[in-house]
């Protein structure tokens, strides 16, 4: 059930890890290393973006008798 | 009462004894161990209570039995309140039970253990069916009391870490009879109306066993089990273990621990990504360096600096080789010629016909062409062939002289 349309965070992180190890092993040709380096940088930017994506929001549901549910901001002192 | 015999009828005597018993033992507490327990389809429970020496039969009618919070079992030590009576039909002495509690552990504790046993057997606690908590939960549903300690702890942890996570609270009672139903409804709502949530935190602050009992209800356990969204159960303090902890996908010791789990993952991930980033850059720089130095070494090599030098060297080497070849060849020919001449001279010397050159000749008897050495074996008229140095003569024997 991939909620996010583009690549999921976990997959991007996994690919990034593979690229880093590949470069570290060193048997990569020059142009190839350039290509996967580039891909690695993009993946790291994607992961960072996903981490910052959700803004801080705290909401609480209110439920009417008929079962209608609405969201509204929640403050701790709220009763 | 003079000696006239007073004879009772059976039903009469049973009735009298029943009244006497019920009058004097109408409300007593007994403790004993349950044995041969039968739960009749009519809802009545029949069993006996025994101690080391004696036993008494007991009966608990439907209206009382149905309110029991636990299921009595053979071997269970119980405390009962009831009255002594006689089952008239069979004159059986028994106790009618009005109230029953497990002796030692309370009813709640026993109910907890029985339910836990049952759900364990059903596989609700199996590890392999538990869903993994997403690596980066950012939209979190929280099912707890809006005014309780739990939500306060969760928000304070998140606040302290100023983590940008979205929290959606589904306010429920966490105590009292309505609590289980509300929790179950809330789980349903979150799954149905807010599928974009990454995870659900369900729990409450600390409390007594009674306070936490909503989280030991079977309906709550099943709702957690059936929730599509992964569930973190965070009930009470560190030491409290509830059924929902066992069935949830992840147990957090306390609500703040649940929040730590969520936010701590995020911090770790940020660091991991930063470290991957720097390792990427270092590695690329390293690879560049190694290629550059390889290239450098090649460029500096002699071939490129003085390209002709190599050619000259090779040229010289070539000349040198050709000289040596010609020398060896000529020497080789000299030797061959030498040996050849030697052989030729030897040949000529050994050549039997060479002597002819000095005037000798060789005579053959024809037709056998046999060399003649004495006249003995030839006769007049024979034909001879005489081989001279140059040419041959065919002649006939006219005369021969024996040499003695």
XYZ file of C-alpha atoms in Angstrom:
483
model
C 0.000 0.000 0.000
C 2.538 2.630 -1.133
C 0.906 5.790 0.030
C 3.439 8.132 -1.559
C 3.319 7.995 -5.346
C 7.017 8.460 -5.991
C 9.666 6.166 -4.538
C 9.091 5.333 -0.918
C 11.549 6.648 1.627
C 12.726 3.157 2.577
C 13.526 2.236 -1.061
C 15.426 5.462 -1.697
C 17.484 4.927 1.449
C 18.221 1.335 0.450
C 19.432 2.366 -3.022
C 21.575 5.157 -1.556
C 23.231 2.665 0.762
C 23.980 0.313 -2.139
C 25.569 3.121 -4.165
C 27.805 4.202 -1.303
C 29.084 0.673 -0.787
C 29.586 0.253 -4.537
C 31.730 3.377 -4.706
C 33.628 2.312 -1.607
C 34.492 -1.041 -3.124
C 36.212 0.926 -5.861
C 35.924 -1.393 -8.837
C 33.844 1.229 -10.631
C 34.917 2.756 -13.922
C 35.376 6.506 -14.022
C 32.283 7.402 -16.037
C 30.259 4.822 -14.153
C 31.337 6.231 -10.799
C 30.330 9.693 -11.977
C 26.905 8.384 -12.987
C 26.156 6.584 -9.748
C 27.615 9.418 -7.675
C 25.084 11.690 -9.307
C 22.294 9.237 -8.560
C 23.486 8.983 -4.954
C 23.336 12.732 -4.472
C 19.801 12.884 -5.869
C 18.696 10.049 -3.603
C 20.144 11.778 -0.559
C 18.314 14.981 -1.482
C 15.068 13.000 -1.922
C 15.455 11.328 1.481
C 16.236 14.644 3.190
C 13.188 16.235 1.561
C 10.942 13.409 2.734
C 12.220 13.874 6.265
C 11.241 17.524 6.252
C 8.057 16.971 4.269
C 5.427 16.714 6.983
C 4.851 19.968 8.774
C 4.241 19.955 12.462
C 0.496 19.706 12.982
C -1.516 18.505 15.921
C -5.221 17.992 15.441
C -8.049 16.345 17.315
C -11.217 14.766 16.036
C -14.645 15.869 17.151
C -17.407 13.351 16.683
C -21.081 14.202 16.583
C -23.823 11.775 17.648
C -24.612 11.046 14.013
C -20.986 9.954 13.634
C -19.811 12.983 11.655
C -16.068 13.398 12.234
C -14.245 16.709 11.903
C -10.646 17.745 12.600
C -9.583 20.829 14.500
C -6.294 22.020 15.930
C -5.487 20.687 19.372
C -3.980 22.636 22.255
C -2.871 20.803 25.382
C -4.908 22.999 27.678
C -7.877 22.129 25.513
C -10.591 20.393 27.555
C -43.971 -36.224 73.591
C -44.671 -39.561 75.398
C -43.551 -42.753 73.827
C -45.922 -42.508 70.916
C -43.600 -42.922 67.950
C -43.406 -39.740 65.847
C -42.870 -40.966 62.276
C -41.816 -38.448 59.638
C -42.365 -38.765 55.914
C -39.174 -38.422 53.867
C -40.191 -35.217 52.168
C -41.240 -33.891 55.501
C -37.911 -34.530 57.193
C -35.952 -33.197 54.204
C -38.017 -30.029 54.320
C -37.406 -29.575 58.008
C -33.654 -30.078 57.712
C -33.565 -27.668 54.741
C -35.245 -24.972 56.810
C -32.954 -25.562 59.761
C -29.878 -25.360 57.534
C -31.022 -22.301 55.629
C -31.954 -20.571 58.860
C -28.559 -21.073 60.458
C -26.307 -20.881 57.371
C -28.091 -18.388 55.153
C -25.064 -16.256 54.286
C -21.673 -17.823 54.742
C -18.215 -17.510 53.049
C -16.487 -20.690 52.004
C -13.099 -21.266 50.430
C -12.280 -24.437 48.537
C -11.027 -25.972 45.333
C -13.406 -26.470 42.438
C -13.735 -30.000 41.069
C -16.025 -31.864 38.627
C -17.214 -28.534 37.331
C -20.162 -28.732 34.857
C -21.557 -25.704 33.028
C -25.104 -26.797 32.175
C -26.605 -25.596 28.883
C -29.338 -23.891 30.912
C -26.581 -21.608 32.237
C -26.468 -23.171 35.676
C -23.073 -24.209 37.029
C -22.762 -27.447 39.082
C -19.491 -28.278 40.830
C -18.132 -29.349 44.170
C -15.859 -27.509 46.551
C -13.289 -29.487 48.390
C -10.390 -29.202 50.746
C -7.838 -31.871 51.695
C -10.426 -33.993 53.603
C -13.965 -33.108 52.649
C -16.155 -32.040 49.807
C -19.518 -30.289 49.398
C -21.566 -29.948 46.260
C -22.404 -26.485 45.012
C -24.749 -24.875 42.558
C -24.670 -21.410 40.933
C -27.824 -20.448 39.124
C -27.806 -18.672 35.735
C -28.456 -15.119 36.920
C -25.378 -15.199 39.153
C -23.207 -17.376 36.893
C -23.642 -15.074 33.876
C -22.090 -12.130 35.744
C -18.909 -13.941 36.577
C -15.928 -12.102 35.094
C -13.993 -15.347 34.706
C -14.680 -18.948 33.808
C -14.335 -21.302 36.791
C -12.202 -24.360 36.113
C -11.402 -27.566 38.011
C -8.501 -27.088 40.361
C -9.223 -23.381 40.813
C -9.170 -22.108 44.383
C -12.179 -19.892 44.954
C -13.868 -17.877 47.646
C -17.673 -18.115 47.576
C -20.548 -16.528 49.460
C -23.739 -18.583 49.660
C -26.272 -20.447 51.769
C -26.464 -24.099 52.849
C -29.523 -25.959 51.703
C -30.934 -29.362 50.767
C -31.843 -30.417 47.277
C -35.113 -31.939 48.413
C -35.605 -34.338 45.553
C -32.483 -36.274 46.433
C -31.944 -35.114 49.972
C -28.581 -33.740 48.837
C -26.806 -31.293 51.100
C -25.337 -28.437 49.056
C -24.399 -24.761 48.983
C -26.191 -22.268 46.709
C -23.585 -19.780 45.565
C -24.380 -16.029 45.351
C -20.871 -14.704 44.720
C -17.562 -16.206 43.630
C -14.056 -14.849 43.429
C -10.791 -16.565 42.711
C -8.926 -16.999 45.975
C -5.371 -15.529 45.895
C -5.318 -13.773 42.517
C -8.263 -11.470 41.943
C -10.911 -12.070 39.282
C -9.404 -9.427 37.000
C -5.968 -10.982 37.117
C -7.409 -14.403 36.388
C -9.534 -13.078 33.551
C -6.412 -11.426 32.136
C -4.458 -14.681 32.222
C -7.260 -16.746 30.735
C -7.801 -14.307 27.867
C -4.063 -14.075 27.260
C -3.847 -17.871 27.091
C -6.744 -18.078 24.692
C -5.500 -15.344 22.328
C -1.983 -16.796 22.424
C -3.343 -20.161 21.263
C -5.305 -18.404 18.535
C -2.076 -16.891 17.244
C -2.928 -13.238 17.783
C 0.475 -12.687 19.411
C 2.547 -14.428 16.721
C 5.593 -12.364 15.868
C 5.556 -13.155 12.145
C 2.069 -11.662 11.632
C 3.153 -8.383 13.231
C 3.464 -5.561 10.759
C 6.729 -3.586 10.773
C 6.487 -0.011 12.013
C 7.364 2.190 9.027
C 10.929 3.466 9.126
C 9.766 7.095 9.049
C 6.314 7.464 10.671
C 5.313 11.092 10.141
C 1.510 10.975 10.241
C 0.669 9.479 13.601
C -2.779 8.616 14.943
C -3.075 8.689 18.719
C -6.005 7.000 20.440
C -6.083 8.098 24.046
C -7.795 10.417 26.445
C -7.531 14.073 25.315
C -6.899 15.155 28.883
C -4.809 12.247 30.170
C -1.104 12.033 30.947
C -0.440 10.026 27.804
C -1.140 12.745 25.257
C 0.742 15.249 27.406
C 3.833 13.030 27.496
C 3.669 12.298 23.789
C 3.361 15.961 22.838
C 6.123 17.005 25.234
C 8.558 14.482 23.727
C 7.654 15.612 20.208
C 7.842 19.251 21.291
C 11.263 18.781 22.898
C 12.571 17.248 19.703
C 10.691 19.966 17.669
C 10.021 17.103 15.254
C 7.828 17.900 12.339
C 5.339 15.097 12.708
C 1.624 15.286 12.169
C -0.466 14.014 15.055
C -4.143 13.194 14.819
C -5.808 12.502 18.156
C -8.895 10.374 18.379
C -10.172 11.177 21.888
C -11.520 8.214 23.842
C -12.196 7.234 27.430
C -9.388 5.040 28.666
C -11.150 3.842 31.801
C -14.578 2.641 32.739
C -17.100 0.469 30.974
C -17.470 2.629 27.829
C -13.679 2.717 27.297
C -13.240 -0.565 25.369
C -16.107 0.228 23.003
C -14.782 3.732 22.325
C -11.261 2.446 21.692
C -12.554 -0.150 19.251
C -14.652 2.469 17.451
C -11.670 4.839 17.310
C -9.432 2.167 15.731
C -12.106 1.581 13.122
C -12.458 5.312 12.396
C -8.722 5.821 12.007
C -8.398 2.906 9.591
C -11.453 3.864 7.580
C -11.298 7.671 7.469
C -7.574 8.331 7.734
C -5.703 5.634 5.782
C -2.826 8.051 5.141
C -1.734 7.630 8.760
C 1.613 5.791 9.100
C 1.026 4.310 12.544
C -1.408 4.315 15.480
C -0.329 4.846 19.074
C -2.938 3.441 21.468
C -2.509 3.811 25.205
C -2.859 5.702 28.424
C -0.887 6.834 31.447
C -0.171 4.688 34.466
C -2.883 3.258 36.739
C -4.018 0.275 38.769
C -4.952 -3.042 37.206
C -8.581 -1.861 37.231
C -7.632 1.408 35.494
C -5.865 -0.450 32.724
C -8.467 -3.173 32.277
C -9.979 -1.544 29.176
C -6.756 -2.543 27.392
C -7.235 -6.132 28.530
C -10.586 -6.482 26.821
C -10.872 -9.015 24.032
C -12.721 -6.640 21.702
C -9.844 -4.139 21.942
C -7.326 -6.918 21.281
C -9.241 -8.039 18.195
C -9.626 -4.463 16.931
C -5.845 -3.982 17.196
C -5.261 -7.326 15.482
C -7.534 -6.418 12.598
C -6.237 -2.869 12.195
C -4.654 -2.355 8.796
C -2.554 0.473 10.245
C 0.348 -0.801 12.361
C -0.292 -0.269 16.092
C 2.105 0.773 18.850
C 0.584 -0.059 22.240
C 1.717 2.235 25.070
C -0.212 1.473 28.219
C 0.725 2.501 31.744
C 4.172 2.234 33.180
C 7.171 0.173 32.312
C 6.020 -2.844 34.339
C 2.428 -2.926 33.099
C 1.778 -5.502 30.440
C -1.687 -5.546 28.922
C -3.273 -7.770 26.301
C -3.088 -4.917 23.791
C 0.699 -4.817 24.370
C 0.941 -8.472 23.350
C -1.229 -8.191 20.265
C 0.056 -4.787 19.034
C 2.737 -4.664 16.322
C 5.112 -2.905 18.721
C 4.979 -2.390 22.471
C 6.297 0.846 23.901
C 6.813 0.797 27.674
C 5.073 4.164 28.102
C 3.387 6.774 25.878
C 6.543 8.926 25.925
C 8.565 5.853 24.913
C 6.231 5.510 21.934
C 6.888 9.155 20.994
C 10.643 8.651 21.490
C 10.483 5.670 19.138
C 8.847 7.724 16.420
C 11.009 10.834 16.741
C 14.224 9.010 17.494
C 13.946 7.087 14.230
C 13.759 10.353 12.390
C 16.864 11.814 14.048
C 18.801 8.642 13.333
C 17.711 8.735 9.705
C 18.803 12.344 9.287
C 22.256 11.405 10.575
C 22.470 8.293 8.385
C 21.670 10.295 5.292
C 24.202 12.968 6.187
C 26.874 10.288 6.658
C 25.995 8.624 3.328
C 26.282 12.047 1.683
C 29.820 12.674 2.968
C 30.926 9.124 2.199
C 29.642 9.644 -1.353
C 31.699 12.808 -1.753
C 34.862 11.330 -0.208
C 34.661 8.248 -2.347
C 34.228 10.183 -5.519
C 37.178 12.402 -4.619
C 39.234 9.267 -3.902
C 38.270 7.657 -7.193
C 39.100 10.862 -9.037
C 42.477 10.991 -7.323
C 43.358 7.435 -8.185
C 42.433 7.886 -11.852
C 44.243 11.186 -11.999
C 47.436 9.714 -10.580
C 47.216 6.782 -12.957
C 46.845 9.229 -15.809
C 49.736 11.305 -14.460
C 52.022 8.336 -14.262
C 51.204 7.382 -17.818
C 51.797 10.920 -19.080
C 55.146 11.179 -17.404
C 56.319 7.953 -18.700
C 59.300 8.189 -21.098
C 57.331 7.337 -24.113
C 55.536 10.621 -24.171
C 58.323 12.867 -23.028
C 60.780 11.951 -25.747
C 58.814 9.879 -28.136
C 61.661 9.706 -30.654
C 64.101 8.457 -28.137
C 62.363 5.198 -27.941
C 62.203 5.021 -31.678
C 65.901 5.713 -31.939
C 66.649 3.154 -29.349
C 64.570 0.646 -31.129
C 66.219 1.614 -34.406
C 69.634 1.085 -32.944
C 68.592 -2.144 -31.475
C 67.302 -3.160 -34.862
C 70.588 -2.278 -36.613
C 72.486 -4.110 -34.000
C 70.396 -7.131 -34.528
C 70.703 -7.018 -38.322
C 74.539 -6.720 -38.082
C 74.658 -9.673 -35.839
C 72.444 -11.599 -38.149
C 74.579 -10.913 -41.212
C 77.761 -11.795 -39.325
C 76.401 -15.035 -38.115
C 75.037 -15.893 -41.500
C 78.339 -15.261 -43.330
C 80.270 -17.113 -40.686
C 77.854 -19.899 -40.925
C 78.291 -20.059 -44.706
C 82.091 -20.019 -44.380
C 81.933 -22.961 -42.093
C 79.550 -24.800 -44.335
C 81.790 -24.124 -47.356
C 84.798 -25.254 -45.406
C 83.252 -28.516 -44.407
C 81.993 -28.986 -47.911
C 85.410 -28.567 -49.457
C 86.880 -30.911 -46.975
C 84.357 -33.515 -47.888
C 84.871 -32.891 -51.588
C 88.653 -33.404 -51.291
C 88.170 -36.523 -49.277
C 85.760 -37.720 -51.863
C 88.035 -37.157 -54.728
C 90.869 -38.900 -52.926
C 88.798 -41.864 -52.091
C 87.276 -41.937 -55.496
C 88.363 -45.269 -56.908
C 88.320 -43.914 -60.409
C 90.665 -41.015 -59.586
C 93.666 -43.335 -60.173
C 92.610 -43.667 -63.772
C 93.685 -40.088 -64.153
C 97.200 -41.346 -63.746
C 96.814 -43.819 -66.711
C 95.338 -46.762 -64.997
C 92.180 -48.446 -66.292
C 89.666 -50.918 -64.953
C 88.731 -54.041 -66.983
C 85.298 -55.624 -66.634
C 84.394 -59.128 -68.082
C 81.233 -58.878 -70.053
C 78.419 -59.518 -69.952
C 78.655 -60.024 -66.151
C 80.437 -56.672 -65.878
C 82.731 -58.205 -63.259
C 86.104 -56.573 -62.542
C 89.005 -58.765 -63.795
C 92.057 -59.229 -61.671
C 93.655 -62.267 -63.305
C 93.497 -63.958 -66.657
C 92.599 -67.227 -65.130
C 88.918 -66.992 -65.544
C 88.695 -65.578 -69.016
C 89.031 -67.301 -72.325
C 89.856 -66.267 -75.807
C 87.070 -64.520 -77.642
C 85.547 -63.209 -74.427
C 84.317 -59.638 -74.583
C 85.811 -57.145 -72.199
C 84.967 -53.567 -71.202
C 87.910 -51.390 -70.320
C 87.029 -48.164 -68.311
C 89.586 -45.453 -68.926
C 89.878 -42.073 -67.091
C 87.866 -40.718 -69.911
C 85.631 -43.119 -71.872
C 85.370 -46.912 -72.238
C 86.613 -49.550 -74.747
C 84.824 -52.810 -75.602
C 87.322 -55.434 -76.826
C 87.649 -59.195 -77.471
C 90.406 -61.439 -76.009
C 92.731 -62.561 -78.814
C 95.613 -63.766 -76.735
C 96.360 -64.051 -73.060
C 99.509 -64.667 -71.131
C 99.510 -66.375 -67.741
C 101.803 -64.745 -65.322
C 103.437 -67.268 -63.055
